[in-house]
Amino acid sequence: MDKILPLEYHISFNKLLERYDEMAKSDVEFIATKAKHILKAQEPFPELREGFSDVSLLDKHKDLISLILQDIFSDLLGENEIKTASLPYSNIIFNRSQRFKKILENAGPNFVPVIRNQGEEVSYIMSCVVILNVYYGFKLDFRRPFFYDIPDANGIMRHYRILYNADFIEITPNGKPLKISEEDVDELLENIDDVSLWKQKIPPNSFKCKGFIISNMFDVTAEHSISEIKSKLIVNTKTGEANFIEEIEDTFKSLFGLPDIQIGFVVYNPSENQFEKSYIKGVKSFLLNGKDIETCNEALCMSSYKKLLYKNSNFIISDVDKYNDITGGQAPYSSLYEQNIKSAIFAPITKDGALLGVLELVSGQKNALNSVNAEKLQDVMQYIVSAVLRDVEEEENLIDAVIQNECTSVHPAVRWKFHDEAKRFIKEESLGNNPSFKEIVFKEVHPLYGQIDIKDSSESRNLAIQRDLTIQLSEIHKVLSAAWVLNKLPVYEELIFQISNYLEEIKESLYTSSEQTIYDFISTEIHPVLEHLEDASPALEQLIVRYRTNIDPSTATYYDHRRNYDESVSQINKRLAQVIDKHQEQAQRMFPHYFERYKTDGIEHNLFIGDSMVTDREYHTMHLNNLRLWQLQVMCEMENTFYQLKPKLPVQLDVASLLLVYNTSLSIRFRMDEKRFDVDGTYNARYEVIKKRIDKSFVKGTNERLTVPGKLAIVYSQKQEEVEYLRYIKFLKSKGYFGDQIELLELEGLQGVSGLKAIRVEILYRKKGNISKTYDYADLMEV
């Protein structure tokens, strides 16, 4: 009654008494006599008709009000019906059924029922909607569920839905009411949270509400608990509030009507056939009893093992003590007995027949959990399964996030190693430790390196830049020469002189700084002058417009030849990358290995293969041989792809291919600071030195570069590798990959590297179609 509301509430029984007025005229003597008796009892107290706001009168007229309401509150139904008489949307109750009285008694002497989520602002707007409907005649749907949350004698919260009967309410204005138009209602509906606007349209106490309402209540604890479980399981349990488990336990207590119920959860790891502790905040497992992991054979007896893992059905123990004695202390009875658990339900959580984990419900009371009330889980199990599936997915996402944060992207072949380390990292973090992501090392792996490099790319790029600058400077020269003819200003002559010098400078060669120097000159010296000429000399407008039309917006300079060059390089890289990526899928199926490729002026790739990179397969030298043979074929196909592409390129470029054969295994380490794999150790660094320098090497005793278009160069240092690769070449030559020209070469020493040799073999090109079939080591053995 202390709330600020648009309705001034007055308790009145007028509309009910008007019914009795009609009933007093009834031809049925019993009905008429009863009505007259009630009307006569009320007659000395006109305030019961006229209405009152003083709630103390409720107690004063308590017996008389009970008499007036006797037909509504029947003694015959009072033990079953949950009913009250009260003011609308208010906690002021002045008549109760017997069952509702008992509910309040069980809740405790000081308990006062309060309508859930009925704040003052909500009450104000709800009251306004009632006025708009009842008095102004609008048809607004304001129905919403209202609930009482009342604990029972055991302290378990029970939930009652309230349904209102407003047959005995009258609403009249206090004075002259404000006019409310359709536009006003539209504005209110668009601003449902703006209470000040609602108060402006329908001011406080502008209407009088006279009467009372009947509240009929229904126990919806089971439905409410299911809804609450569903809602709570929708939230992210990993990052949710710390009291999530307590809240969901309370909801299960309401669902089962058991004050001491506890819930637990254990994760099932199918690869190890073991139960593992969940690291969701606050979750424990009664099957594990404090352990982090335990094999299913140790955690379960044969009966429970079959039910949970094979049949995917509930395993129920209604009397733990009894079965602990019968089995002589077998699992899981002994573990539960140690925890003072007397009854339990273990419910498997499955997806498509695969066990994900086990939901554990336990109680300290014998028979409290049993096969009968276990059926209640059927209504919530689908939400639990969804939540577990989401947690599994979120755990994988979290692992991915840890890997991404610590390591960026990781190749699928070695992801398992990062996955294991990320799981350890997350576990340590969940225990409150401050973990660091350990470096990942693969020992005794064999490297393979290859590249297809665009020949003379620097010269081609410089030539493109030189041509664009020459054209742009020449166009500027034309504009300024025309300006000099029109108006012989010394500044034009000086700028023409500088342009001529730049043209002469880049005609011979393009220095590293030339491009930026000329660009700065054009942007700071030339363009301001051209802007002035465009405004001051209409005769030059056409020349200036033509000049500007050829400027590329993204670079603010002439870009035709460079665009052609860049587009050519981009097309080459894209097509060659597609070829090797496509064949990588086949190679991974042969045997998992680490692969990376990157685009420069061409395509480079690294491969590493070895026993330490796999967990479920056995490595053999044959797998390295297979990968080497695969690499040779793919390099030939990439060359053929370029051969098909070359006529379509804007700039006619050439490529040259090279492979490095390294005779010893090495270790690679994932560098956390650089987010990439690198060879590990000083000795192994020799491999990186060779890899970076061999494409610049020369044939010994000549000025001839090792890499030339049309041939594949294979660099090695040991005789056994020469024999091995000559064998591969002979085999692939029979399949149409290589021609007859095979050279055995010695290379000039590189800085820090000597003794390298090379096989250079002619690549055969096909006019139609690329080589698509690849051969493996088994094919070679058949030759």
PDB file of C-alpha atoms in Angstrom, residues 597-737:
ATOM      1  CA  ARG A 597      54.474 -23.764 -47.057  1.00  0.00           C
ATOM      2  CA  TYR A 598      54.738 -20.062 -47.563  1.00  0.00           C
ATOM      3  CA  LYS A 599      54.628 -17.655 -50.458  1.00  0.00           C
ATOM      4  CA  THR A 600      57.506 -15.387 -51.371  1.00  0.00           C
ATOM      5  CA  ASP A 601      58.407 -14.800 -55.012  1.00  0.00           C
ATOM      6  CA  GLY A 602      57.334 -18.377 -55.543  1.00  0.00           C
ATOM      7  CA  ILE A 603      56.483 -21.211 -53.153  1.00  0.00           C
ATOM      8  CA  GLU A 604      58.695 -22.755 -50.454  1.00  0.00           C
ATOM      9  CA  HIS A 605      57.781 -25.743 -48.313  1.00  0.00           C
ATOM     10  CA  ASN A 606      59.168 -27.633 -45.315  1.00  0.00           C
ATOM     11  CA  LEU A 607      58.283 -31.170 -44.282  1.00  0.00           C
ATOM     12  CA  PHE A 608      59.335 -33.104 -41.184  1.00  0.00           C
ATOM     13  CA  ILE A 609      58.638 -36.779 -40.608  1.00  0.00           C
ATOM     14  CA  GLY A 610      59.581 -39.096 -37.766  1.00  0.00           C
ATOM     15  CA  ASP A 611      58.482 -41.466 -35.032  1.00  0.00           C
ATOM     16  CA  SER A 612      58.113 -38.717 -32.394  1.00  0.00           C
ATOM     17  CA  MET A 613      55.397 -37.021 -34.456  1.00  0.00           C
ATOM     18  CA  VAL A 614      52.907 -39.892 -34.230  1.00  0.00           C
ATOM     19  CA  THR A 615      51.281 -41.771 -31.367  1.00  0.00           C
ATOM     20  CA  ASP A 616      49.135 -44.412 -33.019  1.00  0.00           C
ATOM     21  CA  ARG A 617      51.341 -45.582 -35.914  1.00  0.00           C
ATOM     22  CA  GLU A 618      54.788 -47.112 -36.259  1.00  0.00           C
ATOM     23  CA  TYR A 619      57.335 -45.140 -38.243  1.00  0.00           C
ATOM     24  CA  HIS A 620      59.627 -46.866 -40.755  1.00  0.00           C
ATOM     25  CA  THR A 621      62.343 -45.524 -43.081  1.00  0.00           C
ATOM     26  CA  MET A 622      60.089 -46.517 -45.965  1.00  0.00           C
ATOM     27  CA  HIS A 623      57.761 -43.643 -45.002  1.00  0.00           C
ATOM     28  CA  LEU A 624      60.618 -41.148 -45.496  1.00  0.00           C
ATOM     29  CA  ASN A 625      61.419 -42.720 -48.886  1.00  0.00           C
ATOM     30  CA  ASN A 626      57.757 -42.507 -49.808  1.00  0.00           C
ATOM     31  CA  LEU A 627      57.614 -38.814 -48.923  1.00  0.00           C
ATOM     32  CA  ARG A 628      60.775 -38.066 -50.905  1.00  0.00           C
ATOM     33  CA  LEU A 629      59.320 -39.772 -53.969  1.00  0.00           C
ATOM     34  CA  TRP A 630      56.032 -37.907 -53.456  1.00  0.00           C
ATOM     35  CA  GLN A 631      57.915 -34.605 -53.218  1.00  0.00           C
ATOM     36  CA  LEU A 632      59.673 -35.191 -56.548  1.00  0.00           C
ATOM     37  CA  GLN A 633      56.368 -35.860 -58.298  1.00  0.00           C
ATOM     38  CA  VAL A 634      54.618 -32.846 -56.783  1.00  0.00           C
ATOM     39  CA  MET A 635      57.486 -30.547 -57.775  1.00  0.00           C
ATOM     40  CA  CYS A 636      57.085 -31.786 -61.366  1.00  0.00           C
ATOM     41  CA  GLU A 637      53.349 -31.201 -61.267  1.00  0.00           C
ATOM     42  CA  MET A 638      53.851 -27.674 -59.913  1.00  0.00           C
ATOM     43  CA  GLU A 639      56.267 -27.024 -62.807  1.00  0.00           C
ATOM     44  CA  ASN A 640      53.679 -28.366 -65.262  1.00  0.00           C
ATOM     45  CA  THR A 641      51.028 -26.156 -63.689  1.00  0.00           C
ATOM     46  CA  PHE A 642      53.260 -23.139 -64.211  1.00  0.00           C
ATOM     47  CA  TYR A 643      53.912 -24.225 -67.811  1.00  0.00           C
ATOM     48  CA  GLN A 644      50.152 -24.242 -68.459  1.00  0.00           C
ATOM     49  CA  LEU A 645      49.704 -20.881 -66.711  1.00  0.00           C
ATOM     50  CA  LYS A 646      52.642 -18.978 -68.187  1.00  0.00           C
ATOM     51  CA  PRO A 647      51.026 -17.917 -71.554  1.00  0.00           C
ATOM     52  CA  LYS A 648      48.129 -16.367 -69.622  1.00  0.00           C
ATOM     53  CA  LEU A 649      50.277 -14.202 -67.339  1.00  0.00           C
ATOM     54  CA  PRO A 650      50.399 -10.429 -67.819  1.00  0.00           C
ATOM     55  CA  VAL A 651      54.189 -10.608 -67.458  1.00  0.00           C
ATOM     56  CA  GLN A 652      56.112 -13.554 -68.891  1.00  0.00           C
ATOM     57  CA  LEU A 653      58.115 -14.846 -65.940  1.00  0.00           C
ATOM     58  CA  ASP A 654      60.131 -18.033 -65.443  1.00  0.00           C
ATOM     59  CA  VAL A 655      60.552 -20.310 -62.441  1.00  0.00           C
ATOM     60  CA  ALA A 656      63.273 -22.681 -61.270  1.00  0.00           C
ATOM     61  CA  SER A 657      62.882 -25.568 -58.829  1.00  0.00           C
ATOM     62  CA  LEU A 658      65.143 -26.948 -56.108  1.00  0.00           C
ATOM     63  CA  LEU A 659      65.080 -29.690 -53.457  1.00  0.00           C
ATOM     64  CA  LEU A 660      67.377 -30.100 -50.458  1.00  0.00           C
ATOM     65  CA  VAL A 661      68.152 -33.636 -49.254  1.00  0.00           C
ATOM     66  CA  TYR A 662      69.506 -33.675 -45.701  1.00  0.00           C
ATOM     67  CA  ASN A 663      71.313 -36.801 -44.635  1.00  0.00           C
ATOM     68  CA  THR A 664      70.730 -36.798 -40.863  1.00  0.00           C
ATOM     69  CA  SER A 665      67.758 -36.446 -38.570  1.00  0.00           C
ATOM     70  CA  LEU A 666      67.362 -33.395 -36.348  1.00  0.00           C
ATOM     71  CA  SER A 667      65.116 -31.932 -33.660  1.00  0.00           C
ATOM     72  CA  ILE A 668      62.617 -29.160 -34.148  1.00  0.00           C
ATOM     73  CA  ARG A 669      61.288 -26.970 -31.377  1.00  0.00           C
ATOM     74  CA  PHE A 670      58.250 -24.717 -31.387  1.00  0.00           C
ATOM     75  CA  ARG A 671      59.522 -21.257 -30.522  1.00  0.00           C
ATOM     76  CA  MET A 672      56.964 -19.669 -28.236  1.00  0.00           C
ATOM     77  CA  ASP A 673      58.293 -16.167 -28.890  1.00  0.00           C
ATOM     78  CA  GLU A 674      58.171 -16.522 -32.696  1.00  0.00           C
ATOM     79  CA  LYS A 675      55.092 -18.800 -32.792  1.00  0.00           C
ATOM     80  CA  ARG A 676      56.736 -21.180 -35.246  1.00  0.00           C
ATOM     81  CA  PHE A 677      58.830 -24.335 -35.508  1.00  0.00           C
ATOM     82  CA  ASP A 678      62.565 -24.018 -35.866  1.00  0.00           C
ATOM     83  CA  VAL A 679      65.456 -26.468 -35.828  1.00  0.00           C
ATOM     84  CA  ASP A 680      66.753 -27.064 -32.326  1.00  0.00           C
ATOM     85  CA  GLY A 681      70.390 -26.754 -31.330  1.00  0.00           C
ATOM     86  CA  THR A 682      73.602 -25.365 -32.820  1.00  0.00           C
ATOM     87  CA  TYR A 683      74.458 -28.520 -34.762  1.00  0.00           C
ATOM     88  CA  ASN A 684      71.057 -28.639 -36.427  1.00  0.00           C
ATOM     89  CA  ALA A 685      71.308 -24.964 -37.375  1.00  0.00           C
ATOM     90  CA  ARG A 686      73.567 -26.029 -40.270  1.00  0.00           C
ATOM     91  CA  TYR A 687      70.433 -27.246 -42.033  1.00  0.00           C
ATOM     92  CA  GLU A 688      68.880 -23.758 -41.899  1.00  0.00           C
ATOM     93  CA  VAL A 689      72.099 -22.188 -43.199  1.00  0.00           C
ATOM     94  CA  ILE A 690      72.189 -24.505 -46.212  1.00  0.00           C
ATOM     95  CA  LYS A 691      68.486 -23.983 -46.891  1.00  0.00           C
ATOM     96  CA  LYS A 692      68.837 -20.208 -47.022  1.00  0.00           C
ATOM     97  CA  ARG A 693      71.896 -20.124 -49.285  1.00  0.00           C
ATOM     98  CA  ILE A 694      71.670 -22.946 -51.815  1.00  0.00           C
ATOM     99  CA  ASP A 695      69.413 -21.123 -54.281  1.00  0.00           C
ATOM    100  CA  LYS A 696      72.264 -18.609 -54.788  1.00  0.00           C
ATOM    101  CA  SER A 697      74.876 -21.316 -55.363  1.00  0.00           C
ATOM    102  CA  PHE A 698      76.915 -21.804 -58.545  1.00  0.00           C
ATOM    103  CA  VAL A 699      78.154 -24.888 -60.335  1.00  0.00           C
ATOM    104  CA  LYS A 700      81.771 -25.415 -59.304  1.00  0.00           C
ATOM    105  CA  GLY A 701      84.309 -23.841 -61.619  1.00  0.00           C
ATOM    106  CA  THR A 702      81.681 -21.861 -63.570  1.00  0.00           C
ATOM    107  CA  ASN A 703      79.558 -18.727 -63.396  1.00  0.00           C
ATOM    108  CA  GLU A 704      76.431 -20.805 -63.964  1.00  0.00           C
ATOM    109  CA  ARG A 705      73.693 -20.705 -61.345  1.00  0.00           C
ATOM    110  CA  LEU A 706      72.519 -24.072 -60.062  1.00  0.00           C
ATOM    111  CA  THR A 707      68.822 -23.326 -60.534  1.00  0.00           C
ATOM    112  CA  VAL A 708      67.703 -22.843 -64.112  1.00  0.00           C
ATOM    113  CA  PRO A 709      64.254 -22.897 -65.755  1.00  0.00           C
ATOM    114  CA  GLY A 710      63.098 -26.256 -67.053  1.00  0.00           C
ATOM    115  CA  LYS A 711      65.203 -28.329 -64.679  1.00  0.00           C
ATOM    116  CA  LEU A 712      64.880 -29.607 -61.114  1.00  0.00           C
ATOM    117  CA  ALA A 713      67.974 -29.273 -58.927  1.00  0.00           C
ATOM    118  CA  ILE A 714      68.398 -31.779 -56.081  1.00  0.00           C
ATOM    119  CA  VAL A 715      71.070 -30.765 -53.559  1.00  0.00           C
ATOM    120  CA  TYR A 716      72.712 -33.424 -51.337  1.00  0.00           C
ATOM    121  CA  SER A 717      76.031 -34.271 -49.700  1.00  0.00           C
ATOM    122  CA  GLN A 718      76.209 -38.075 -49.343  1.00  0.00           C
ATOM    123  CA  LYS A 719      76.750 -40.707 -52.015  1.00  0.00           C
ATOM    124  CA  GLN A 720      73.901 -42.849 -50.705  1.00  0.00           C
ATOM    125  CA  GLU A 721      71.489 -39.975 -51.332  1.00  0.00           C
ATOM    126  CA  GLU A 722      72.768 -39.626 -54.877  1.00  0.00           C
ATOM    127  CA  VAL A 723      72.098 -43.317 -55.485  1.00  0.00           C
ATOM    128  CA  GLU A 724      68.658 -43.088 -53.898  1.00  0.00           C
ATOM    129  CA  TYR A 725      67.525 -40.093 -55.966  1.00  0.00           C
ATOM    130  CA  LEU A 726      68.979 -41.398 -59.232  1.00  0.00           C
ATOM    131  CA  ARG A 727      66.821 -44.458 -58.633  1.00  0.00           C
ATOM    132  CA  TYR A 728      63.732 -42.292 -58.103  1.00  0.00           C
ATOM    133  CA  ILE A 729      64.535 -40.239 -61.224  1.00  0.00           C
ATOM    134  CA  LYS A 730      64.930 -43.373 -63.328  1.00  0.00           C
ATOM    135  CA  PHE A 731      61.568 -44.630 -62.102  1.00  0.00           C
ATOM    136  CA  LEU A 732      59.754 -41.313 -62.682  1.00  0.00           C
ATOM    137  CA  LYS A 733      61.437 -40.915 -66.053  1.00  0.00           C
ATOM    138  CA  SER A 734      59.614 -44.089 -67.103  1.00  0.00           C
ATOM    139  CA  LYS A 735      56.369 -42.463 -65.970  1.00  0.00           C
ATOM    140  CA  GLY A 736      56.898 -39.322 -68.064  1.00  0.00           C
ATOM    141  CA  TYR A 737      58.073 -36.904 -65.373  1.00  0.00           C
TER     142      TYR A 737
END
